[in-house]
């Protein structure tokens, strides 16, 4: 996957199944090039002087575990040394997951637009976590009274299924539409470029606020599983992260 990302269209990059050749290809790459290492996690690693894939491979596993957590550190450590048990599926299209809200009448109220988007975020976040997937991008599509549409896409700072992080990106997308006087009929939100949740590295944090949000998120997921979706209310339950 990393070789494919580094290869321009029409060309080929060959890395033979040889420990020395694999190490030569991997070690000079920036830490963020490793699958599962997003920009925020790469920045955290850089604070410890870990800036390349080679640095990750050379760092003792217990040290990485203190920075990233047990499972995430082991994944990063293995992948930095060319060990990855995931099967390669040629030509597999990235999965997506969508949710939409159609208003009973053309909606002019920006507060209703906002509530609708947050409700879609909660729906998608819960479904992503249930299916064990994370999203790398969100796409917001607004359909107006005349049936015209506007679509915007934004890449997430890090792949996630965490509702507050999804909500922050969705709010940013919505604010870019300028819907103060728009007659909106339907709002749709799509989580794109999905991949298994175990592929990502969630850095440890001392932010008690974020930990509380994750515990609240887990409780809401359990309530939705037991009593049905919508029982816990809209994603406005979650304040802005950060």
CSV table of N, CA, C and O in Angstrom, one decimal, residues 110-214:
chain,number,residue,atom,x,y,z
A,110,UNK,N,-31.7,28.0,10.1
A,110,UNK,CA,-30.3,27.4,10.3
A,110,UNK,C,-30.1,26.5,11.5
A,110,UNK,O,-29.3,25.6,11.4
A,111,UNK,N,-30.9,26.8,12.5
A,111,UNK,CA,-30.8,25.9,13.7
A,111,UNK,C,-31.3,24.5,13.4
A,111,UNK,O,-30.7,23.5,13.9
A,112,UNK,N,-32.3,24.4,12.6
A,112,UNK,CA,-32.8,23.1,12.2
A,112,UNK,C,-31.8,22.4,11.3
A,112,UNK,O,-31.6,21.2,11.3
A,113,UNK,N,-31.1,23.1,10.4
A,113,UNK,CA,-30.1,22.6,9.6
A,113,UNK,C,-29.0,22.0,10.5
A,113,UNK,O,-28.5,20.9,10.2
A,114,UNK,N,-28.6,22.8,11.5
A,114,UNK,CA,-27.5,22.4,12.4
A,114,UNK,C,-27.9,21.1,13.2
A,114,UNK,O,-27.1,20.1,13.3
A,115,UNK,N,-29.1,21.1,13.7
A,115,UNK,CA,-29.6,19.9,14.4
A,115,UNK,C,-29.7,18.7,13.6
A,115,UNK,O,-29.3,17.6,14.0
A,116,UNK,N,-30.1,18.9,12.3
A,116,UNK,CA,-30.1,17.7,11.4
A,116,UNK,C,-28.8,17.1,11.1
A,116,UNK,O,-28.6,15.9,11.2
A,117,UNK,N,-27.8,18.0,10.9
A,117,UNK,CA,-26.4,17.5,10.6
A,117,UNK,C,-25.9,16.8,11.9
A,117,UNK,O,-25.3,15.7,11.7
A,118,UNK,N,-26.1,17.3,13.1
A,118,UNK,CA,-25.6,16.6,14.3
A,118,UNK,C,-26.3,15.3,14.5
A,118,UNK,O,-25.7,14.3,15.0
A,119,UNK,N,-27.6,15.2,14.1
A,119,UNK,CA,-28.3,13.9,14.2
A,119,UNK,C,-27.7,12.9,13.3
A,119,UNK,O,-27.5,11.7,13.6
A,120,UNK,N,-27.3,13.4,12.1
A,120,UNK,CA,-26.7,12.5,11.1
A,120,UNK,C,-25.3,12.0,11.6
A,120,UNK,O,-24.9,10.9,11.4
A,121,UNK,N,-24.6,12.9,12.2
A,121,UNK,CA,-23.3,12.6,12.8
A,121,UNK,C,-23.4,11.5,13.8
A,121,UNK,O,-22.6,10.5,13.8
A,122,UNK,N,-24.4,11.6,14.7
A,122,UNK,CA,-24.6,10.6,15.8
A,122,UNK,C,-24.9,9.3,15.1
A,122,UNK,O,-24.4,8.2,15.6
A,123,UNK,N,-25.8,9.3,14.1
A,123,UNK,CA,-26.2,8.1,13.4
A,123,UNK,C,-24.9,7.4,12.8
A,123,UNK,O,-24.7,6.2,13.0
A,124,UNK,N,-24.2,8.2,12.0
A,124,UNK,CA,-23.0,7.6,11.4
A,124,UNK,C,-21.9,7.1,12.4
A,124,UNK,O,-21.4,6.0,12.2
A,125,UNK,N,-21.7,7.9,13.4
A,125,UNK,CA,-20.7,7.5,14.4
A,125,UNK,C,-21.0,6.2,15.1
A,125,UNK,O,-20.2,5.3,15.2
A,126,UNK,N,-22.3,6.1,15.5
A,126,UNK,CA,-22.7,4.8,16.1
A,126,UNK,C,-22.6,3.6,15.2
A,126,UNK,O,-22.1,2.5,15.6
A,127,UNK,N,-23.0,3.8,13.9
A,127,UNK,CA,-22.9,2.7,12.9
A,127,UNK,C,-21.4,2.3,12.6
A,127,UNK,O,-21.1,1.2,12.5
A,128,UNK,N,-20.6,3.4,12.6
A,128,UNK,CA,-19.2,3.1,12.3
A,128,UNK,C,-18.6,2.3,13.5
A,128,UNK,O,-17.8,1.3,13.2
A,129,UNK,N,-18.9,2.7,14.7
A,129,UNK,CA,-18.3,2.0,15.8
A,129,UNK,C,-18.9,0.5,15.9
A,129,UNK,O,-18.2,-0.4,16.3
A,130,UNK,N,-20.1,0.4,15.6
A,130,UNK,CA,-20.7,-1.0,15.6
A,130,UNK,C,-20.1,-1.9,14.6
A,130,UNK,O,-19.9,-3.1,14.8
A,131,UNK,N,-19.8,-1.3,13.4
A,131,UNK,CA,-19.2,-2.1,12.4
A,131,UNK,C,-17.7,-2.2,12.5
A,131,UNK,O,-17.0,-2.9,11.7
A,132,UNK,N,-17.1,-1.5,13.5
A,132,UNK,CA,-15.6,-1.6,13.7
A,132,UNK,C,-14.9,-0.9,12.6
A,132,UNK,O,-13.8,-1.4,12.2
A,133,UNK,N,-15.4,0.3,12.1
A,133,UNK,CA,-14.7,1.0,11.0
A,133,UNK,C,-14.5,2.4,11.5
A,133,UNK,O,-15.1,3.0,12.4
A,134,UNK,N,-13.6,3.1,10.7
A,134,UNK,CA,-13.3,4.5,10.9
A,134,UNK,C,-13.3,5.2,9.6
A,134,UNK,O,-13.1,4.6,8.5
A,135,UNK,N,-13.7,6.5,9.6
A,135,UNK,CA,-13.8,7.3,8.4
A,135,UNK,C,-12.6,8.2,8.2
A,135,UNK,O,-12.0,8.7,9.2
A,136,UNK,N,-12.2,8.4,7.0
A,136,UNK,CA,-11.1,9.3,6.7
A,136,UNK,C,-11.6,10.6,6.1
A,136,UNK,O,-10.8,11.6,6.0
A,137,UNK,N,-12.8,10.7,5.7
A,137,UNK,CA,-13.4,11.9,5.2
A,137,UNK,C,-14.9,12.0,5.4
A,137,UNK,O,-15.5,10.9,5.5
A,138,UNK,N,-15.4,13.2,5.4
A,138,UNK,CA,-16.9,13.4,5.4
A,138,UNK,C,-17.3,14.2,4.2
A,138,UNK,O,-16.6,15.2,3.8
A,139,UNK,N,-18.4,13.9,3.7
A,139,UNK,CA,-19.0,14.6,2.6
A,139,UNK,C,-20.4,15.0,2.9
A,139,UNK,O,-21.2,14.2,3.3
A,140,UNK,N,-20.7,16.3,2.8
A,140,UNK,CA,-22.0,16.9,3.1
A,140,UNK,C,-22.7,17.4,1.9
A,140,UNK,O,-22.1,18.1,1.1
A,141,UNK,N,-23.9,16.9,1.6
A,141,UNK,CA,-24.7,17.3,0.4
A,141,UNK,C,-26.0,17.9,0.9
A,141,UNK,O,-26.7,17.3,1.6
A,142,UNK,N,-26.3,19.1,0.3
A,142,UNK,CA,-27.5,19.8,0.6
A,142,UNK,C,-28.3,19.9,-0.6
A,142,UNK,O,-27.8,20.3,-1.7
A,143,UNK,N,-29.6,19.4,-0.5
A,143,UNK,CA,-30.5,19.6,-1.7
A,143,UNK,C,-31.5,20.7,-1.4
A,143,UNK,O,-32.1,20.7,-0.3
A,144,UNK,N,-31.7,21.6,-2.3
A,144,UNK,CA,-32.5,22.8,-2.1
A,144,UNK,C,-33.9,22.6,-2.6
A,144,UNK,O,-34.2,21.5,-3.2
A,145,UNK,N,-34.8,23.6,-2.4
A,145,UNK,CA,-36.2,23.5,-2.8
A,145,UNK,C,-36.3,23.3,-4.3
A,145,UNK,O,-37.3,22.6,-4.8
A,146,UNK,N,-35.4,23.8,-5.1
A,146,UNK,CA,-35.5,23.7,-6.5
A,146,UNK,C,-34.8,22.4,-7.0
A,146,UNK,O,-34.6,22.3,-8.2
A,147,UNK,N,-34.4,21.5,-6.1
A,147,UNK,CA,-33.8,20.3,-6.4
A,147,UNK,C,-32.3,20.4,-6.8
A,147,UNK,O,-31.7,19.4,-7.2
A,148,UNK,N,-31.7,21.6,-6.8
A,148,UNK,CA,-30.3,21.7,-7.0
A,148,UNK,C,-29.6,21.2,-5.8
A,148,UNK,O,-30.1,21.2,-4.7
A,149,UNK,N,-28.3,20.9,-6.0
A,149,UNK,CA,-27.5,20.4,-4.8
A,149,UNK,C,-26.2,21.1,-4.7
A,149,UNK,O,-25.6,21.6,-5.7
A,150,UNK,N,-25.6,21.1,-3.5
A,150,UNK,CA,-24.3,21.6,-3.3
A,150,UNK,C,-23.6,20.5,-2.4
A,150,UNK,O,-24.2,20.0,-1.5
A,151,UNK,N,-22.4,20.1,-2.8
A,151,UNK,CA,-21.6,19.1,-2.1
A,151,UNK,C,-20.3,19.6,-1.7
A,151,UNK,O,-19.6,20.2,-2.5
A,152,UNK,N,-19.9,19.3,-0.5
A,152,UNK,CA,-18.5,19.6,0.0
A,152,UNK,C,-17.9,18.4,0.7
A,152,UNK,O,-18.7,17.7,1.4
A,153,UNK,N,-16.6,18.2,0.6
A,153,UNK,CA,-15.9,17.1,1.2
A,153,UNK,C,-14.7,17.7,2.0
A,153,UNK,O,-14.1,18.6,1.6
A,154,UNK,N,-14.5,17.1,3.2
A,154,UNK,CA,-13.4,17.5,4.0
A,154,UNK,C,-12.7,16.2,4.6
A,154,UNK,O,-13.4,15.3,5.1
A,155,UNK,N,-11.4,16.2,4.5
A,155,UNK,CA,-10.6,15.1,5.1
A,155,UNK,C,-10.5,15.3,6.6
A,155,UNK,O,-10.2,16.4,7.0
A,156,UNK,N,-10.7,14.3,7.3
A,156,UNK,CA,-10.6,14.4,8.8
A,156,UNK,C,-9.1,14.5,9.2
A,156,UNK,O,-8.2,14.0,8.5
A,157,UNK,N,-8.9,15.2,10.3
A,157,UNK,CA,-7.5,15.4,10.8
A,157,UNK,C,-6.9,14.0,11.0
A,157,UNK,O,-5.7,13.8,10.7
A,158,UNK,N,-7.6,13.1,11.6
A,158,UNK,CA,-7.2,11.7,11.7
A,158,UNK,C,-8.4,10.8,11.5
A,158,UNK,O,-9.5,11.2,11.9
A,159,UNK,N,-8.2,9.6,10.9
A,159,UNK,CA,-9.3,8.7,10.7
A,159,UNK,C,-10.0,8.4,12.0
A,159,UNK,O,-9.3,8.1,13.0
A,160,UNK,N,-11.3,8.4,12.1
A,160,UNK,CA,-12.0,8.2,13.4
A,160,UNK,C,-13.4,7.8,13.2
A,160,UNK,O,-14.0,7.9,12.1
A,161,UNK,N,-14.0,7.3,14.3
A,161,UNK,CA,-15.4,7.1,14.4
A,161,UNK,C,-15.9,7.8,15.7
A,161,UNK,O,-17.1,7.6,16.1
A,162,UNK,N,-15.1,8.7,16.2
A,162,UNK,CA,-15.4,9.4,17.5
A,162,UNK,C,-16.4,10.5,17.2
A,162,UNK,O,-16.1,11.4,16.4
A,163,UNK,N,-17.6,10.5,17.8
A,163,UNK,CA,-18.6,11.4,17.4
A,163,UNK,C,-18.2,12.9,17.5
A,163,UNK,O,-18.5,13.7,16.6
A,164,UNK,N,-17.5,13.4,18.6
A,164,UNK,CA,-17.2,14.8,18.7
A,164,UNK,C,-16.2,15.2,17.5
A,164,UNK,O,-16.4,16.3,17.0
A,165,UNK,N,-15.3,14.3,17.1
A,165,UNK,CA,-14.4,14.7,16.0
A,165,UNK,C,-15.2,14.7,14.7
A,165,UNK,O,-14.9,15.6,13.9
A,166,UNK,N,-16.1,13.8,14.5
A,166,UNK,CA,-16.9,13.9,13.3
A,166,UNK,C,-17.8,15.1,13.3
A,166,UNK,O,-18.0,15.8,12.3
A,167,UNK,N,-18.3,15.5,14.5
A,167,UNK,CA,-19.2,16.6,14.6
A,167,UNK,C,-18.4,17.9,14.3
A,167,UNK,O,-19.0,18.8,13.6
A,168,UNK,N,-17.2,18.0,14.8
A,168,UNK,CA,-16.4,19.2,14.5
A,168,UNK,C,-16.2,19.4,13.0
A,168,UNK,O,-16.4,20.5,12.4
A,169,UNK,N,-15.9,18.3,12.2
A,169,UNK,CA,-15.7,18.4,10.8
A,169,UNK,C,-17.1,18.7,10.1
A,169,UNK,O,-17.1,19.5,9.2
A,170,UNK,N,-18.1,18.1,10.6
A,170,UNK,CA,-19.5,18.3,10.0
A,170,UNK,C,-19.9,19.8,10.1
A,170,UNK,O,-20.5,20.4,9.2
A,171,UNK,N,-19.6,20.4,11.3
A,171,UNK,CA,-20.0,21.8,11.6
A,171,UNK,C,-19.2,22.7,10.6
A,171,UNK,O,-19.7,23.7,10.1
A,172,UNK,N,-17.9,22.3,10.4
A,172,UNK,CA,-17.1,23.2,9.5
A,172,UNK,C,-17.6,23.1,8.1
A,172,UNK,O,-17.7,24.1,7.4
A,173,UNK,N,-18.0,21.9,7.7
A,173,UNK,CA,-18.6,21.8,6.3
A,173,UNK,C,-19.9,22.6,6.2
A,173,UNK,O,-20.1,23.3,5.3
A,174,UNK,N,-20.8,22.5,7.2
A,174,UNK,CA,-22.1,23.2,7.2
A,174,UNK,C,-21.9,24.7,7.1
A,174,UNK,O,-22.6,25.4,6.4
A,175,UNK,N,-20.9,25.2,7.9
A,175,UNK,CA,-20.7,26.6,8.0
A,175,UNK,C,-20.3,27.2,6.6
A,175,UNK,O,-20.5,28.3,6.3
A,176,UNK,N,-19.6,26.3,5.8
A,176,UNK,CA,-19.1,26.7,4.5
A,176,UNK,C,-20.2,26.9,3.5
A,176,UNK,O,-20.0,27.5,2.4
A,177,UNK,N,-21.4,26.4,3.8
A,177,UNK,CA,-22.5,26.5,2.8
A,177,UNK,C,-23.2,27.8,2.8
A,177,UNK,O,-23.8,28.2,1.9
A,178,UNK,N,-23.2,28.5,4.0
A,178,UNK,CA,-23.9,29.8,4.1
A,178,UNK,C,-25.4,29.6,3.9
A,178,UNK,O,-26.0,30.3,2.9
A,179,UNK,N,-26.0,28.8,4.7
A,179,UNK,CA,-27.5,28.5,4.5
A,179,UNK,C,-28.4,29.4,5.2
A,179,UNK,O,-29.6,29.0,5.4
A,180,UNK,N,-28.0,30.6,5.6
A,180,UNK,CA,-28.8,31.5,6.4
A,180,UNK,C,-30.2,31.7,5.8
A,180,UNK,O,-31.2,31.8,6.5
A,181,UNK,N,-30.3,31.8,4.5
A,181,UNK,CA,-31.6,32.1,3.8
A,181,UNK,C,-32.0,31.0,2.8
A,181,UNK,O,-32.9,31.3,2.0
A,182,UNK,N,-31.3,29.9,2.9
A,182,UNK,CA,-31.6,28.8,1.9
A,182,UNK,C,-32.8,28.0,2.3
A,182,UNK,O,-33.0,27.8,3.5
A,183,UNK,N,-33.5,27.6,1.3
A,183,UNK,CA,-34.7,26.7,1.5
A,183,UNK,C,-34.2,25.3,1.3
A,183,UNK,O,-34.0,24.9,0.1
A,184,UNK,N,-34.0,24.5,2.4
A,184,UNK,CA,-33.3,23.2,2.3
A,184,UNK,C,-34.4,22.1,2.4
A,184,UNK,O,-35.2,22.2,3.2
A,185,UNK,N,-34.3,21.2,1.5
A,185,UNK,CA,-35.2,20.0,1.5
A,185,UNK,C,-34.6,18.8,2.1
A,185,UNK,O,-35.2,18.1,2.9
A,186,UNK,N,-33.3,18.5,1.8
A,186,UNK,CA,-32.6,17.3,2.3
A,186,UNK,C,-31.2,17.6,2.6
A,186,UNK,O,-30.5,18.4,1.9
A,187,UNK,N,-30.7,17.0,3.7
A,187,UNK,CA,-29.3,17.1,4.0
A,187,UNK,C,-28.8,15.6,4.2
A,187,UNK,O,-29.4,14.8,4.8
A,188,UNK,N,-27.7,15.4,3.5
A,188,UNK,CA,-27.1,14.0,3.5
A,188,UNK,C,-25.6,14.1,4.0
A,188,UNK,O,-24.9,15.0,3.5
A,189,UNK,N,-25.2,13.2,4.8
A,189,UNK,CA,-23.8,13.1,5.2
A,189,UNK,C,-23.2,11.7,4.9
A,189,UNK,O,-23.9,10.7,5.2
A,190,UNK,N,-22.1,11.7,4.3
A,190,UNK,CA,-21.4,10.4,3.9
A,190,UNK,C,-20.1,10.4,4.6
A,190,UNK,O,-19.2,11.3,4.4
A,191,UNK,N,-19.8,9.3,5.2
A,191,UNK,CA,-18.5,9.0,5.8
A,191,UNK,C,-17.7,8.2,4.7
A,191,UNK,O,-18.2,7.1,4.2
A,192,UNK,N,-16.6,8.7,4.3
A,192,UNK,CA,-15.9,8.0,3.1
A,192,UNK,C,-14.5,7.5,3.5
A,192,UNK,O,-14.0,7.7,4.6
A,193,UNK,N,-14.0,6.7,2.5
A,193,UNK,CA,-12.7,6.1,2.7
A,193,UNK,C,-12.6,5.3,4.0
A,193,UNK,O,-11.7,5.5,4.8
A,194,UNK,N,-13.6,4.4,4.2
A,194,UNK,CA,-13.6,3.7,5.5
A,194,UNK,C,-12.6,2.6,5.5
A,194,UNK,O,-12.2,2.1,4.4
A,195,UNK,N,-12.1,2.3,6.7
A,195,UNK,CA,-11.2,1.2,6.9
A,195,UNK,C,-11.4,0.6,8.3
A,195,UNK,O,-12.0,1.3,9.1
A,196,UNK,N,-10.8,-0.6,8.5
A,196,UNK,CA,-11.0,-1.2,9.8
A,196,UNK,C,-10.5,-0.3,10.9
A,196,UNK,O,-9.4,0.3,10.8
A,197,UNK,N,-11.2,-0.3,12.1
A,197,UNK,CA,-10.7,0.6,13.2
A,197,UNK,C,-9.4,0.2,13.7
A,197,UNK,O,-8.6,1.0,14.2
A,198,UNK,N,-9.0,-1.1,13.6
A,198,UNK,CA,-7.7,-1.5,14.2
A,198,UNK,C,-6.5,-1.0,13.3
A,198,UNK,O,-5.4,-1.1,13.8
A,199,UNK,N,-6.8,-0.4,12.1
A,199,UNK,CA,-5.8,0.1,11.3
A,199,UNK,C,-5.2,1.5,11.8
A,199,UNK,O,-4.2,1.9,11.4
A,200,UNK,N,-6.0,2.1,12.7
A,200,UNK,CA,-5.6,3.4,13.2
A,200,UNK,C,-4.8,3.4,14.5
A,200,UNK,O,-4.9,2.4,15.2
A,201,UNK,N,-4.1,4.5,14.8
A,201,UNK,CA,-3.4,4.6,16.0
A,201,UNK,C,-4.1,5.8,16.7
A,201,UNK,O,-4.0,6.9,16.3
A,202,UNK,N,-4.7,5.5,17.9
A,202,UNK,CA,-5.3,6.5,18.7
A,202,UNK,C,-4.3,6.9,19.8
A,202,UNK,O,-4.0,6.1,20.7
A,203,UNK,N,-3.7,8.1,19.7
A,203,UNK,CA,-2.7,8.5,20.7
A,203,UNK,C,-3.4,8.6,22.1
A,203,UNK,O,-4.5,9.1,22.2
A,204,UNK,N,-2.6,8.3,23.1
A,204,UNK,CA,-3.1,8.5,24.5
A,204,UNK,C,-3.1,10.0,24.8
A,204,UNK,O,-2.4,10.8,24.2
A,205,UNK,N,-4.1,10.4,25.6
A,205,UNK,CA,-4.2,11.8,26.0
A,205,UNK,C,-4.4,11.9,27.5
A,205,UNK,O,-5.0,11.0,28.1
A,206,UNK,N,-4.0,13.0,28.0
A,206,UNK,CA,-4.3,13.4,29.4
A,206,UNK,C,-5.5,14.3,29.5
A,206,UNK,O,-5.8,14.8,30.6
A,207,UNK,N,-6.2,14.5,28.4
A,207,UNK,CA,-7.3,15.3,28.4
A,207,UNK,C,-8.5,14.6,29.0
A,207,UNK,O,-9.1,13.7,28.4
A,208,UNK,N,-8.9,15.0,30.2
A,208,UNK,CA,-10.0,14.3,30.9
A,208,UNK,C,-11.3,14.6,30.2
A,208,UNK,O,-12.2,13.7,30.2
A,209,UNK,N,-11.4,15.7,29.6
A,209,UNK,CA,-12.7,16.1,28.8
A,209,UNK,C,-12.9,15.1,27.7
A,209,UNK,O,-14.0,14.6,27.5
A,210,UNK,N,-11.8,14.8,27.0
A,210,UNK,CA,-12.0,13.8,25.8
A,210,UNK,C,-12.3,12.4,26.4
A,210,UNK,O,-13.1,11.7,25.8
A,211,UNK,N,-11.7,12.0,27.5
A,211,UNK,CA,-12.0,10.7,28.1
A,211,UNK,C,-13.5,10.6,28.5
A,211,UNK,O,-14.1,9.6,28.3
A,212,UNK,N,-14.0,11.7,29.1
A,212,UNK,CA,-15.4,11.7,29.5
A,212,UNK,C,-16.3,11.6,28.3
A,212,UNK,O,-17.3,10.9,28.3
A,213,UNK,N,-15.9,12.3,27.2
A,213,UNK,CA,-16.8,12.2,26.0
A,213,UNK,C,-16.8,10.8,25.4
A,213,UNK,O,-17.8,10.3,24.9
A,214,UNK,N,-15.7,10.1,25.5
A,214,UNK,CA,-15.6,8.8,24.9
A,214,UNK,C,-16.4,7.8,25.8
A,214,UNK,O,-17.1,6.9,25.3
